[in-house]
Each structure stands twice: as C-alpha cells, then as structure tokens.
Short mmCIF file of C-alpha atoms in Angstrom, two decimals:
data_model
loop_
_atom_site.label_atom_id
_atom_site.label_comp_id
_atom_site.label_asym_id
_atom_site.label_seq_id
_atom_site.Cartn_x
_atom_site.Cartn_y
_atom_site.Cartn_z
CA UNK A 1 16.67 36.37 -54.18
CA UNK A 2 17.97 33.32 -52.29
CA UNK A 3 21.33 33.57 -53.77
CA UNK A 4 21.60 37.43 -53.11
CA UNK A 5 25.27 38.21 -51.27
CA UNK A 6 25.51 40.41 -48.16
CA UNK A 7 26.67 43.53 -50.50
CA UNK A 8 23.32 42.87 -52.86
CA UNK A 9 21.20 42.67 -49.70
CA UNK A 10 22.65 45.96 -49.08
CA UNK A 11 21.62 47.37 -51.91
CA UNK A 12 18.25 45.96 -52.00
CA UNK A 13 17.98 47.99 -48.62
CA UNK A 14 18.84 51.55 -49.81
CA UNK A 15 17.13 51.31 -52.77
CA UNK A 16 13.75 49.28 -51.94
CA UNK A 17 13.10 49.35 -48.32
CA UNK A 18 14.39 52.53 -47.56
CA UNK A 19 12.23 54.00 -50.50
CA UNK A 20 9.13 52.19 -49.86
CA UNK A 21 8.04 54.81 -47.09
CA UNK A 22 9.59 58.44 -48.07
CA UNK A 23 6.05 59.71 -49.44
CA UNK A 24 4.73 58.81 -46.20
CA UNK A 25 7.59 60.00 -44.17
CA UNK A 26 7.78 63.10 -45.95
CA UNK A 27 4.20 63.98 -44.44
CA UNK A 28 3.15 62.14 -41.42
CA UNK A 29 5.23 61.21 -38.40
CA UNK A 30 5.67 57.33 -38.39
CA UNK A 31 4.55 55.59 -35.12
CA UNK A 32 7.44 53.93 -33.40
CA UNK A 33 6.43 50.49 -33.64
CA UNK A 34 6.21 50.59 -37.44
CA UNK A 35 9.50 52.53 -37.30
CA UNK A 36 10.61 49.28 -35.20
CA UNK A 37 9.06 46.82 -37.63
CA UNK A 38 10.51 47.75 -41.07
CA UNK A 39 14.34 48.10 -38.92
CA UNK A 40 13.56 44.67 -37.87
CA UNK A 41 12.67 43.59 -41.50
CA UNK A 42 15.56 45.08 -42.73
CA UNK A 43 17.97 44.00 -40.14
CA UNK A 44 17.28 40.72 -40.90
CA UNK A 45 17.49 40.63 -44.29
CA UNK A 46 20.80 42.23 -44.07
CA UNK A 47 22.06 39.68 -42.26
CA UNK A 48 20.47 36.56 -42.65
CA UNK A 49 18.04 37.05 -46.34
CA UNK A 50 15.41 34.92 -47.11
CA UNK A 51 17.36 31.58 -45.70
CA UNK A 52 15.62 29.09 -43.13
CA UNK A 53 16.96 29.32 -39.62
CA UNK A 54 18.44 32.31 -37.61
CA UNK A 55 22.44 33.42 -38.37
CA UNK A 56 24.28 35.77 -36.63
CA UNK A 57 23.81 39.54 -36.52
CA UNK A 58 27.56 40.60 -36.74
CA UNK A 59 27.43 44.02 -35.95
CA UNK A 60 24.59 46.15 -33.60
CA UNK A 61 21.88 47.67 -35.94
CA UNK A 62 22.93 50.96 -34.83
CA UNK A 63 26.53 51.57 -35.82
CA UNK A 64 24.82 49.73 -39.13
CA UNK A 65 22.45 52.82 -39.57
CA UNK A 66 25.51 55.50 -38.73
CA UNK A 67 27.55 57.64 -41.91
CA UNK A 68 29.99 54.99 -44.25
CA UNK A 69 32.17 57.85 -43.03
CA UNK A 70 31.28 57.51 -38.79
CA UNK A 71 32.10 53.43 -39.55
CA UNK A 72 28.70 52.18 -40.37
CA UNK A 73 26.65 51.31 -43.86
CA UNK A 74 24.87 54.29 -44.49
CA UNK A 75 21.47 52.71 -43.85
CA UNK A 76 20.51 55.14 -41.46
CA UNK A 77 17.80 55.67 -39.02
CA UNK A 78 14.15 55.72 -39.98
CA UNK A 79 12.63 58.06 -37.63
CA UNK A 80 15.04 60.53 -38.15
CA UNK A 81 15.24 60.43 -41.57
CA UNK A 82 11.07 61.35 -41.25
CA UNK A 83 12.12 63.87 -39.02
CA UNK A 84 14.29 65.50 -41.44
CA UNK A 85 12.08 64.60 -44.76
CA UNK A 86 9.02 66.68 -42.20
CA UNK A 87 12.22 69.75 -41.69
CA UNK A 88 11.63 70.47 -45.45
CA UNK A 89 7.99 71.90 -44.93
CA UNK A 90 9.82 74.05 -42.38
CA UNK A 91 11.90 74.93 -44.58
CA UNK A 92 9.70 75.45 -47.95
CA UNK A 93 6.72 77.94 -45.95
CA UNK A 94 8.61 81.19 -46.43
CA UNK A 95 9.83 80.07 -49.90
CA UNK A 96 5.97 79.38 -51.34
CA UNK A 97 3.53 82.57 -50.02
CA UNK A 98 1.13 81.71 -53.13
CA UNK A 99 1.27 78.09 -52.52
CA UNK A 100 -2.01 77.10 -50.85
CA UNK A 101 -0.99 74.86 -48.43
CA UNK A 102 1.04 78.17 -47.48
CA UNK A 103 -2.44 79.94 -47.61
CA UNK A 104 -4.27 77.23 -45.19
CA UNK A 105 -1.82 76.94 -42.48
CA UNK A 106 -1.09 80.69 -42.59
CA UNK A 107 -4.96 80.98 -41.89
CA UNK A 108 -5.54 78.30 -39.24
CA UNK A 109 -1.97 78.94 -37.25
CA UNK A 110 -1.03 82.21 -37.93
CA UNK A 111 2.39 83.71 -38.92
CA UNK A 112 5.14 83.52 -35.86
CA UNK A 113 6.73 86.31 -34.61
CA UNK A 114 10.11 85.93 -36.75
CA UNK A 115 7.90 86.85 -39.11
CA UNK A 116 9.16 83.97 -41.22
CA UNK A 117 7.08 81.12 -40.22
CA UNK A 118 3.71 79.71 -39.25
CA UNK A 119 2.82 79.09 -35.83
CA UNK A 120 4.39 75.89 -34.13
CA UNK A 121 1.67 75.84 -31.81
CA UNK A 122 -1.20 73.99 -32.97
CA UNK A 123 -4.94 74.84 -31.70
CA UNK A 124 -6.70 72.01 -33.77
CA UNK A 125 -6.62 68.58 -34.13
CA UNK A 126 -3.95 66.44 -31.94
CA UNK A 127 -4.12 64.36 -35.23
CA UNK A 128 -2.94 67.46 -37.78
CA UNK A 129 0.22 66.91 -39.12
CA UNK A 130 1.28 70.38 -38.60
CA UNK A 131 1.65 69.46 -35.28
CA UNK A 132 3.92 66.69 -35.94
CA UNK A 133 6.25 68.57 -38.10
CA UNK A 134 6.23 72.15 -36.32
CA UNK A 135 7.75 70.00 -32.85
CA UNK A 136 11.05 70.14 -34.56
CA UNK A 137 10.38 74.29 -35.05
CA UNK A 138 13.62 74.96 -32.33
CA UNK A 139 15.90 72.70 -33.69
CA UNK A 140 15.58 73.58 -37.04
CA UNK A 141 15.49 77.24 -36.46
CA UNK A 142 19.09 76.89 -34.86
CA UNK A 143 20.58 75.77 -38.32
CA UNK A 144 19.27 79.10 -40.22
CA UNK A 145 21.47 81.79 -40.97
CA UNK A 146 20.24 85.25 -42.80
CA UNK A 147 21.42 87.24 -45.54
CA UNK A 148 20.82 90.94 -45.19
CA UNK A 149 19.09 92.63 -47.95
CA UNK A 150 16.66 95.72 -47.03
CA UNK A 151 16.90 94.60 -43.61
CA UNK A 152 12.55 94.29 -43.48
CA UNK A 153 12.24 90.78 -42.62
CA UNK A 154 15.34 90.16 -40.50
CA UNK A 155 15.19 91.12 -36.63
CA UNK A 156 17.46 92.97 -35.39
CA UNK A 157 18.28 91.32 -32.30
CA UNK A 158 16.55 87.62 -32.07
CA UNK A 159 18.17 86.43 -35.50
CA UNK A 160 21.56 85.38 -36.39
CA UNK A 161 22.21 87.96 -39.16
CA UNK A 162 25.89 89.41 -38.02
CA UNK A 163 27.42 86.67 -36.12
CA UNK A 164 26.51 83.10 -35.73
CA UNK A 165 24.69 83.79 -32.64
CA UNK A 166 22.17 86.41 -32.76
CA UNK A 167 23.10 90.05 -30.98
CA UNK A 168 20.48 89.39 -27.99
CA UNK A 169 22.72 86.49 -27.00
CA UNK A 170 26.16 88.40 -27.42
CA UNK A 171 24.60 91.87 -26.08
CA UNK A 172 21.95 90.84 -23.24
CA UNK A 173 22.17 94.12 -21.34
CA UNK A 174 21.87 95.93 -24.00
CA UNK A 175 18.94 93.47 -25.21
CA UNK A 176 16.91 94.14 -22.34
CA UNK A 177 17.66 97.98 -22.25
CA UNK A 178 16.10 98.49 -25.55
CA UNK A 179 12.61 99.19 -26.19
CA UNK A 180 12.69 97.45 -29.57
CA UNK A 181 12.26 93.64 -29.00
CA UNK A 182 11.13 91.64 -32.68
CA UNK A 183 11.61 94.57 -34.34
CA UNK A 184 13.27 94.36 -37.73
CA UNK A 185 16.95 95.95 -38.57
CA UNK A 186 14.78 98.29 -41.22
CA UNK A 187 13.24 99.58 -38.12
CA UNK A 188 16.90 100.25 -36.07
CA UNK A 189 18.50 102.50 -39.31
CA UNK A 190 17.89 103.98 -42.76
CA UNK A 191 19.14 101.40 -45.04
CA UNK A 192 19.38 103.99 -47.84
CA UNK A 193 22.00 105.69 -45.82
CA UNK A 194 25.62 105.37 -45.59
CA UNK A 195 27.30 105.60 -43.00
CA UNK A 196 24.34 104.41 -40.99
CA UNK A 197 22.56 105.87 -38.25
CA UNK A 198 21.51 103.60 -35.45
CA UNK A 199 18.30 104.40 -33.19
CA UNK A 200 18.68 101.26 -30.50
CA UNK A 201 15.91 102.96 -28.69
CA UNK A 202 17.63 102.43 -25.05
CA UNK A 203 14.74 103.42 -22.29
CA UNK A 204 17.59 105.75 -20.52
CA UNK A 205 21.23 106.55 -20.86
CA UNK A 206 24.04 103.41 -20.33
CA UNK A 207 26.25 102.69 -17.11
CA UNK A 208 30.17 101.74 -17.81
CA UNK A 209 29.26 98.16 -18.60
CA UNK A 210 26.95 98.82 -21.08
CA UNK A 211 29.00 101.43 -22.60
CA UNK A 212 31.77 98.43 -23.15
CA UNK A 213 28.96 96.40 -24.43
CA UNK A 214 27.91 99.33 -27.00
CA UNK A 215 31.74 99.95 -27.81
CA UNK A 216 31.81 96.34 -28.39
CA UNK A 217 28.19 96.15 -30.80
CA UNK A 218 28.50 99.51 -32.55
CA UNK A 219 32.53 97.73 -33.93
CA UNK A 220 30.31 94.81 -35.01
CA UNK A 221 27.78 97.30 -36.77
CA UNK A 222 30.82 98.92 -38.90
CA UNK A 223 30.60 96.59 -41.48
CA UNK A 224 26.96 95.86 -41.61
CA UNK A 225 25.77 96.12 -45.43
CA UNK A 226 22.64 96.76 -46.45
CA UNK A 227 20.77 96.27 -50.29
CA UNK A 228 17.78 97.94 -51.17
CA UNK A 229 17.51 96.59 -54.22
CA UNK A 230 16.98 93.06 -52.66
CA UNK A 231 15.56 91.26 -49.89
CA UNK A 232 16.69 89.39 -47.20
CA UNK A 233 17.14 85.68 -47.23
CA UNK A 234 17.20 82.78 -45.31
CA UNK A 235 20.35 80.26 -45.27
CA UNK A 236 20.52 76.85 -43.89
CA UNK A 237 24.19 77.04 -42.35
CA UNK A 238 24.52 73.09 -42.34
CA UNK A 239 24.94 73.58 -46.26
CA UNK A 240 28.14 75.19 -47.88
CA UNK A 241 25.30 76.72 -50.38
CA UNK A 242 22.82 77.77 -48.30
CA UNK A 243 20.15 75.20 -49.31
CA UNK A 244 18.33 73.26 -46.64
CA UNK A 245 18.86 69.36 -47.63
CA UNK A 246 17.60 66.44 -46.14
CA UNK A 247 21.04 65.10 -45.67
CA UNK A 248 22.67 67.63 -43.43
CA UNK A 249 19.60 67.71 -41.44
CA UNK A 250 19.27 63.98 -40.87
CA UNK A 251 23.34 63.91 -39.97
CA UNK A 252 22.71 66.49 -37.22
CA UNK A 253 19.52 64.52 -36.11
CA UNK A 254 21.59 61.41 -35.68
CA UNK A 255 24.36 63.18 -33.65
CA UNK A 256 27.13 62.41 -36.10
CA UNK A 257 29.62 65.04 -34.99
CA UNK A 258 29.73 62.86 -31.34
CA UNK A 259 31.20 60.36 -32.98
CA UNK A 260 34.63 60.13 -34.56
CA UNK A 261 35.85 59.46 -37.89
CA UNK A 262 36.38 55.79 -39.17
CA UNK A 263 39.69 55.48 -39.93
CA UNK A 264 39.70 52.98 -42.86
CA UNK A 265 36.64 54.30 -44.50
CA UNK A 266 38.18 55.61 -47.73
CA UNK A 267 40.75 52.52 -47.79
CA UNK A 268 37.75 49.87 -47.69
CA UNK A 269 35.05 52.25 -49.86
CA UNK A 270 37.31 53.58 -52.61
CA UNK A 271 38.53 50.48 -53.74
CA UNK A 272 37.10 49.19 -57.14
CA UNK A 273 35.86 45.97 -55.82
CA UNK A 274 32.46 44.04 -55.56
CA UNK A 275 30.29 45.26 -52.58
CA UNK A 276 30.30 41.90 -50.87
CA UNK A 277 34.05 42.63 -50.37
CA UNK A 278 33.68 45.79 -49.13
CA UNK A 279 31.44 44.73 -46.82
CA UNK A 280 33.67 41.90 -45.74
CA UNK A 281 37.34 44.42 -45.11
CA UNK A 282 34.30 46.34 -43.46
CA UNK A 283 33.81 43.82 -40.99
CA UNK A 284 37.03 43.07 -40.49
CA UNK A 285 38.28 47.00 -39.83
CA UNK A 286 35.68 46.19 -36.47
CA UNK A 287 36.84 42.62 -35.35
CA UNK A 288 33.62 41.36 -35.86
CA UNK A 289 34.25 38.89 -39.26
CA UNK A 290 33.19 34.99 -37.43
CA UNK A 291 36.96 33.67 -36.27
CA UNK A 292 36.88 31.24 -33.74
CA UNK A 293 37.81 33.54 -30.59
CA UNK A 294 34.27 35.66 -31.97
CA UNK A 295 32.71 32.65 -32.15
CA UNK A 296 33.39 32.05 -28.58
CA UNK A 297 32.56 35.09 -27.62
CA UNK A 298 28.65 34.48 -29.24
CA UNK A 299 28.19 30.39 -27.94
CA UNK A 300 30.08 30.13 -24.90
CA UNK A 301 28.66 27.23 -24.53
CA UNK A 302 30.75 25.77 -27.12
CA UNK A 303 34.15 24.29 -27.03
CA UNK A 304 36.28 25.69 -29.17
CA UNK A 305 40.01 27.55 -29.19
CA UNK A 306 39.93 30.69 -30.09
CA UNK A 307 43.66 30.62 -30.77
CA UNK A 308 43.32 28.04 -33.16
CA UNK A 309 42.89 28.83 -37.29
CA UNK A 310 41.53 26.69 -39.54
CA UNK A 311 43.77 27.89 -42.13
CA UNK A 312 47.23 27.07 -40.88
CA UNK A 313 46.66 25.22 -38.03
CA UNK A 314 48.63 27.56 -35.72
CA UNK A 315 48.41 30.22 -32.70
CA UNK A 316 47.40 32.83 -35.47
CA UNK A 317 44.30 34.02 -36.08
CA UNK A 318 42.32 34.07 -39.61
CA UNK A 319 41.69 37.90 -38.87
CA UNK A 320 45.45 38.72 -38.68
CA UNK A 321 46.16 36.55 -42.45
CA UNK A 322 42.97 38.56 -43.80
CA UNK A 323 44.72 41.68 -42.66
CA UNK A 324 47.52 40.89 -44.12
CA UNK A 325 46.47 39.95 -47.56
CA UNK A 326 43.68 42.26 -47.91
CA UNK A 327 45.98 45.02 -49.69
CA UNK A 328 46.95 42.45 -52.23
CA UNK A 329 43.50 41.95 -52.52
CA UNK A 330 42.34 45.79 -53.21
CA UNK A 331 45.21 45.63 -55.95
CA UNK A 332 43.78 43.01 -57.89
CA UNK A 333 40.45 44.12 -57.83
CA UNK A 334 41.88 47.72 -58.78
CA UNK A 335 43.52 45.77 -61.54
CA UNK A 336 41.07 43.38 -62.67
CA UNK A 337 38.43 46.83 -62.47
CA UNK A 338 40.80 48.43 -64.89
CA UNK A 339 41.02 45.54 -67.44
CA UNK A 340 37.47 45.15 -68.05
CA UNK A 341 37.47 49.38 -69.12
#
C-alpha cells in the first residue's frame, strides 16, 4: 500500500472508499461531519497515502470532486451523491404500487396531489427517513417530464406534459379562470375522440387578452395525442431515455452546467497511458505540478527563484519543457499500448 502511485490511490478511492457507504447513503441522510470525515480521509490519501509527514495538497478538494469532463477527477461529492442515491425512492414510488414499502408510506403520508407521489410532508418522527429523502420532492419533480397515454394520471395544467413547462406557467390567466385546478387531461376531453373536444371549464366568457392566450393554447392543443390503449408515464428529462439515474441527478446536484468545459480533458483521458500519467498532464493542464515559482507560491518563506529550472539551468520553467514533450509522450505510450495487444 506504501508503494501505491497517485493514479492507484485514485483508484483505491472510486472503488473502496467511495463504495464503502452507498447502502447507507442510499437510505439515510449522512450527517455532515461524517460527510466531512471520510472527504478528509480520502483527501489525504489522495495526496499524501499512508507516508509519515504532511505533503502538499496540489489542487482544492473541490475542483478534485467536479466531472473528468468540468476539469476535476471524478471523485465527486459525498453528500450529494446521498442526495441523489435518496432521489431514486422518489423516483421508484409510482413504479412499485404492490411493493410494501409503497403500501406503508402510502398509509402513514398519504398520496400527493399529482397524484403520483406520497406526501413530502412528514407528520411522524423528525428521525423517519422519509423525511430526509421527500426534502428534495421540488427539485426532483422539476426534472420529470410525462408521456401522454389515456390522459388519467397526468394534470392538465400543473404538469409538464405539452411543453417543457407546464400550461399553468405558459397560460396563467387562463389558469386562474378555470374552475378545474389538479384535474387530470382525461377530465378536460374525451380521449376516445378525434378531433378533440375541450371543456376548460372557464367561470365566465374571456376578455381580448385571454382570447390571445386561448388562440395561443388551443394551437398548442392541435397536436395533442392521446392512447387509450396505454397509460401515461413518467420521464426523467435529464436522461436521453427517460430513465431516472443516479448520475444525471448527482451532475445537476453539483451544479455542473455553471461551470465550463475543460479543454484538455479528452487529450489527457483518452490517451492509452498509466493513470499516474494522466494524473500528472492533469496537473499540469492547471499549473499546479510543484515547479519552483509554485513552490514559492506555497513556502514564501523560502528562498528560492522561481525562474530558475533544475533541468537546464535557465530562465525556463520545468512546466513549459513538460508541455512541450508531453505529446511525444502520449505517442509512446499510444505505441508501447499497442505493442503489448
């Protein structure tokens, strides 16, 4: 273990301590200050292993965690990743009606008024992990999508069924107007029929504006579809297939669309070479690989030149050589990969 390089450490990580916790994560909420603990444990371990005496943390823990593609190692975060492992409940209820853990909460909670879901407000125990896992309810509600079938279990107005925002959002006068609020689309037209026959169920006639808005809705409705031979569905619309995944929901958790692509990511990643040296053009793509001005940086204390390089003893700096030779580098590893096939 003692002889481990940086890229086995790395792997150690995201296949060990990573994997210690997901049956717990999957169920309870983690307290912070374990959350803090095992980040700490595998921080270190990362970047120092099992040696005697404290080295240098090259690179903040939390570009680390990010995406290999948002620049970081793929570690990733450990409270979101229980956040997201928790989503999956949300995500399983309406899939499992016979299940009985559908059966108990479904008794306790109650079924929300989507029509979809349990409660998210909990009456019990503070200590119930229902509680835990229903306060992400919101969030994870705005990443489902429907599929019209028979139109019975979609509503009409509150869910996104014929846009990607729902109609109360794109039609709020009309939304208030009507006297049908959570009711489903079955309950707004004969599905059996075509062309359909909408009954909105306005309280009184329109005014000009909502006229345009109707004008506006009723184009929408044109090419609504309905299947009576099916029923409707629920999509998560993070996934190209529908499917909720851990994954997607962890990415948005973590907030990786506010941060921009890492440009050398497939250049340093693709290339057939150990881990260690992937790790090591890694650090490099970020100016953070231990050159003298870096060093500087770190122990100002100590007197060194940080124009100065070891190697040839000149104003140039060892980064600027690595980046140089690196490509000849990634082409013999490419080659020496392809001789041992």
């Amino acid at each position: 273990m003692a002889f481990l390089s940086r890229g086995g450490r790395l792997t150690l990580i995201r296949a060990v301590l990573e994997g210690i916790p997901i049956y717990y994560l999957s169920l309870f909420k983690m307290p912070i200050g374990v959350a803090k603990s095992l980040e700490r444990l595998m921080r270190n371990f990362l970047w120092e292993g099992l040696e005697e005496g404290r080295k240098d943390h090259l690179i903040r823990w939390e570009l680390v965690a990010r995406s290999i593609e948002k620049g970081g190692l793929g570690v990733g975060n450990l409270v979101e990743r229980n956040k997201a492992l928790m989503g999956k409940w949300l995500w399983r209820f309406p899939l499992e009606p016979d299940a009985l853990w559908h059966k108990v909460l479904k008794s306790i909670y109650g079924i929300d008024v989507n029509g979809w879901d349990a409660q998210p407000l909990v009456r019990g125990s503070s200590r119930s992990p229902w509680k835990d896992i229903s306060n992400g309810f919101y969030l994870f509600l705005e990443c489902c999508s429907f599929a019209v079938g028979n139109g019975e279990k979609i509503r009409f107005w509150e869910d996104k069924w014929l846009e990607k925002d729902d109609l109360q959002t794109l039609f709020p006068r009309l939304f208030r107007l009507s006297c049908k609020h959570n009711e489903k689309i079955a309950g707004f037209v004969d599905c059996s029929v075509f062309p359909n026959n909408w009954n909105f169920g306005f309280r009184r006639n329109l005014n000009d504006l909502e006229v345009v808005e109707f004008t506006a809705l009723s184009a929408k409705l044109d090419g609504a579809r309905f299947y009576n031979t099916r029923g409707d569905a629920r999509h998560w619309s993070l996934e190209r297939d529908g499917s909720f995944s851990c994954k997607s929901y962890r990415s948005l958790l973590a907030n990786n669309i506010a941060f921009s692509d890492f440009g050398p990511c497939e250049q340093i990643w693709t290339a057939k070479v150990p881990t260690k040296v992937h790790i090591l053009a890694w650090l490099v793509a970020h100016g953070k690989v231990n050159t003298c001005d870096n060093i500087q940086k770190r122990r100002p204390s100590h007197m060194l030149n940080p124009q100065w390089c070891i190697l040839v003893r000149r104003g140039k700096r060892v980064l600027i050589i690595f980046s140089f030779i690196a490509p000849f580098l990634f082409n013999f590893g490419g080659d020496f990969s392809r001789t041992l096939e």
